[in-house]
Amino acid sequence: MTTEQYHGRLRRLGVRRLSAAVTAGVIAVAAVLVAPQPATADTPWLAVSDDRYATFTVPASYVQEQLGTVSQVVVEGNFGPSASWAEFGLTRRGDAWSGVLGALRPGLYHYQLTADDTKTIKDPTNSTSVASHPLWSSFLVAGDAARWLGDAPAGTGGAVASLTYRVRAEQRSALVWTPPGYSARGPKRYPTLFLESGADAAVSDWLDLGRTKQILDNLSAAGAIQPMVVVIADSADDRELTDLRRAVADTYRVHRDPAHQAIAGVSDGAARAVRVAFAKPGRFGYVGWFSGDSTPSVDRKDAKAINRDVKLLRVYTGNVTDAGHNPTYRLTKALDSAGVRFAFDGVNPDGGGNWTTWQENLVDFLPRLFRPGSDHGPTPGHGQLTGEFTPPPAGTTPTPFVTEDGFVTFETTTDFTAAQHVTVWANIAPGGSWLRVPLTRDGDRWRATIGPLKPWFYYYRLIVDRVPVKDVSNPTRVTTEPMWSTFLIPGPEARLLTDVPAGQGGKVESMTYSSTVAGQDRTALVWTPPGYDPDRAQPYPVLYLQHGGGQNHTDWVEMGRAKQILDNQFLDGDLTPMVVVMGNGNSSDFNRELLENIVPTARSRYHISSDPSQQALAGLSMGGGQAFGVLRAYPGRFAYVAAFSAGFGSGTGVDVAAINNGTKMLRLYVGDQTDFVYPSFMTSLATLDNLGIRYEFDGVTPGPHGWDVWQKNLIDLAPRLFKR
């Protein structure tokens, strides 16, 4: 059963109209049809650290028991850019599928476990639930940006109850929040806010995903909102809303006049709220549009009545990934044309059409209700709504299509019309970790727009029904990873990764040498600085820069952007003119390969120094381990040594004095907790400390065992060489 079919079944069951309690009962039955019932488990599958890293550890035996033999397990959740739905792949390590994702932005996350694209289970160790999606669990990442989403202190919050009412002889249910101190008796009456759900949302989603109770409780405790009654419903039409309002007025101590009535909604609930408010302007004094999915008609002849009776119409939208972005633009144009006053919150640059965005909308909207307010301008940091967003027609542009503000549209060729599941796997998670973003079928192609991505260098491949595929529409190539394609999002943060003007950069040349270790000719790439002069009196210092496991001499240029980094730093005046040799480190004896083959050939072809004080050795991962190996075996041969994401090893047989005396700089780098060598690296620091070896540690570089980290490491290292 597909997700669309499942949601369709829930809608046919009337889930959107049910209270949380009733919804949970209906979906408990539906869940049996979707996945095996989870067994209890003692050890949590999810752990969230104080620094916002989420570690997933899923027992392989449980997966086997519930789903049979599988080839992949992913965590699906709102982890993607703009809180979009994405897949985080887990790695089979021993008896568990595991992975670390982060650092996550503060907020509420929801997720499920899926194997082989179609077999989904709930995390049985997480007691949270989402009534409309029985396989989802949730977790809150604390932080200032999520301060309204946590539970209020016990005894300080309001209460949520179910309200039953009738429409055309049919029974309906709504959820009602009453503020702290509310009493069904007494003279005090309260204003009312009606919150409408959307087409693909259940009423209970306002609580499970929108955190509406927590938001109301916390804003109430802070004195930021007027005490009010909040009614959460899904009114299919004006008649149903009328009957609901009557039931609320009959059941709760609320004001009945329009000045004390507000309505807002998400998606088609937003469009419905505006349409209802405009149809009879005297009913609601406050109206909120959260990413409406269609544009209600606005007649100029109604403008006078609307402007008189509606005290505030506030319009919200996310960025171009929000399905409500274009309808919101059309609404603002229609309102302007009709002369209807409204307040626009501005385009949320990092928000899509989802509950993460709508939580922020609700937090902004609530304090504006039922009280005078002088400032209804955009939220700081939000942008202008300049027009509709429409990617180029399918097949008319190379993929990916990148906008100036970092939104990226991926599109397949027509080769996958029979595919069932297509994703883009890319380094788009926090720090450059990898996520898979599902594409949507668009005619005979698959397509998706994601973002905004920060300016940087990205690499990706398509995954079609679990098979890696090269994006043949993208001409970029990676020698060691034929399925990868790359693209660059320009911007100030990525300036050092960008090509310098033609003719101003250094040169990259191939250097062939005979390997006595491999017994064959091999190749290195050599960067020479702009103005390189083979006849100058002083030989150039040299950096030998090594790649990692599974890579070769091409990776530092094709993936590490070494040429662009060195070119830009040289033109900036930050780099000592040097020669950089990127050799092939795939060798059974790297020490011999380097010292007997790569170094002598480089000296014979280029005007470089043989003085140890003018030589540097650095590498990433395997190459970092090789650099450490040379340092241990030949201390003092290279005055500058650096290792990126690599461990030193044991302290046995180390000549500490020779290393300290012969090394001007030993500089170390590592990624964060998502870098799998992080634990062994930290052990290495303790080893070096115990031995008394002098070193510099740059501190953790945010990101995984990947190129985002290593590019930043080279950017930091290169200007430090040959300056002491």
Tab-separated table of C-alpha atoms in Angstrom, residues 538-542 544 579 599 603 606-616 722:
chain	number	residue	atom	x	y	z
A	538	GLN	CA	65.032	29.550	-4.532
A	539	PRO	CA	63.307	26.182	-4.953
A	540	TYR	CA	59.633	26.056	-4.039
A	541	PRO	CA	58.394	24.452	-0.855
A	542	VAL	CA	56.220	21.414	-1.487
A	544	TYR	CA	52.415	16.202	-0.551
A	579	VAL	CA	53.979	23.162	-5.311
A	599	VAL	CA	59.129	12.394	-3.984
A	603	ARG	CA	61.978	16.640	-7.493
A	606	TYR	CA	59.645	20.406	-10.567
A	607	HIS	CA	61.825	23.012	-8.920
A	608	ILE	CA	61.025	22.004	-5.345
A	609	SER	CA	63.074	21.902	-2.167
A	610	SER	CA	64.584	18.823	-0.568
A	611	ASP	CA	65.078	20.696	2.704
A	612	PRO	CA	62.808	19.113	5.368
A	613	SER	CA	61.843	22.601	6.571
A	614	GLN	CA	60.358	23.224	3.127
A	615	GLN	CA	58.383	20.000	2.906
A	616	ALA	CA	54.893	19.190	4.177
A	722	PHE	CA	56.103	27.406	5.440
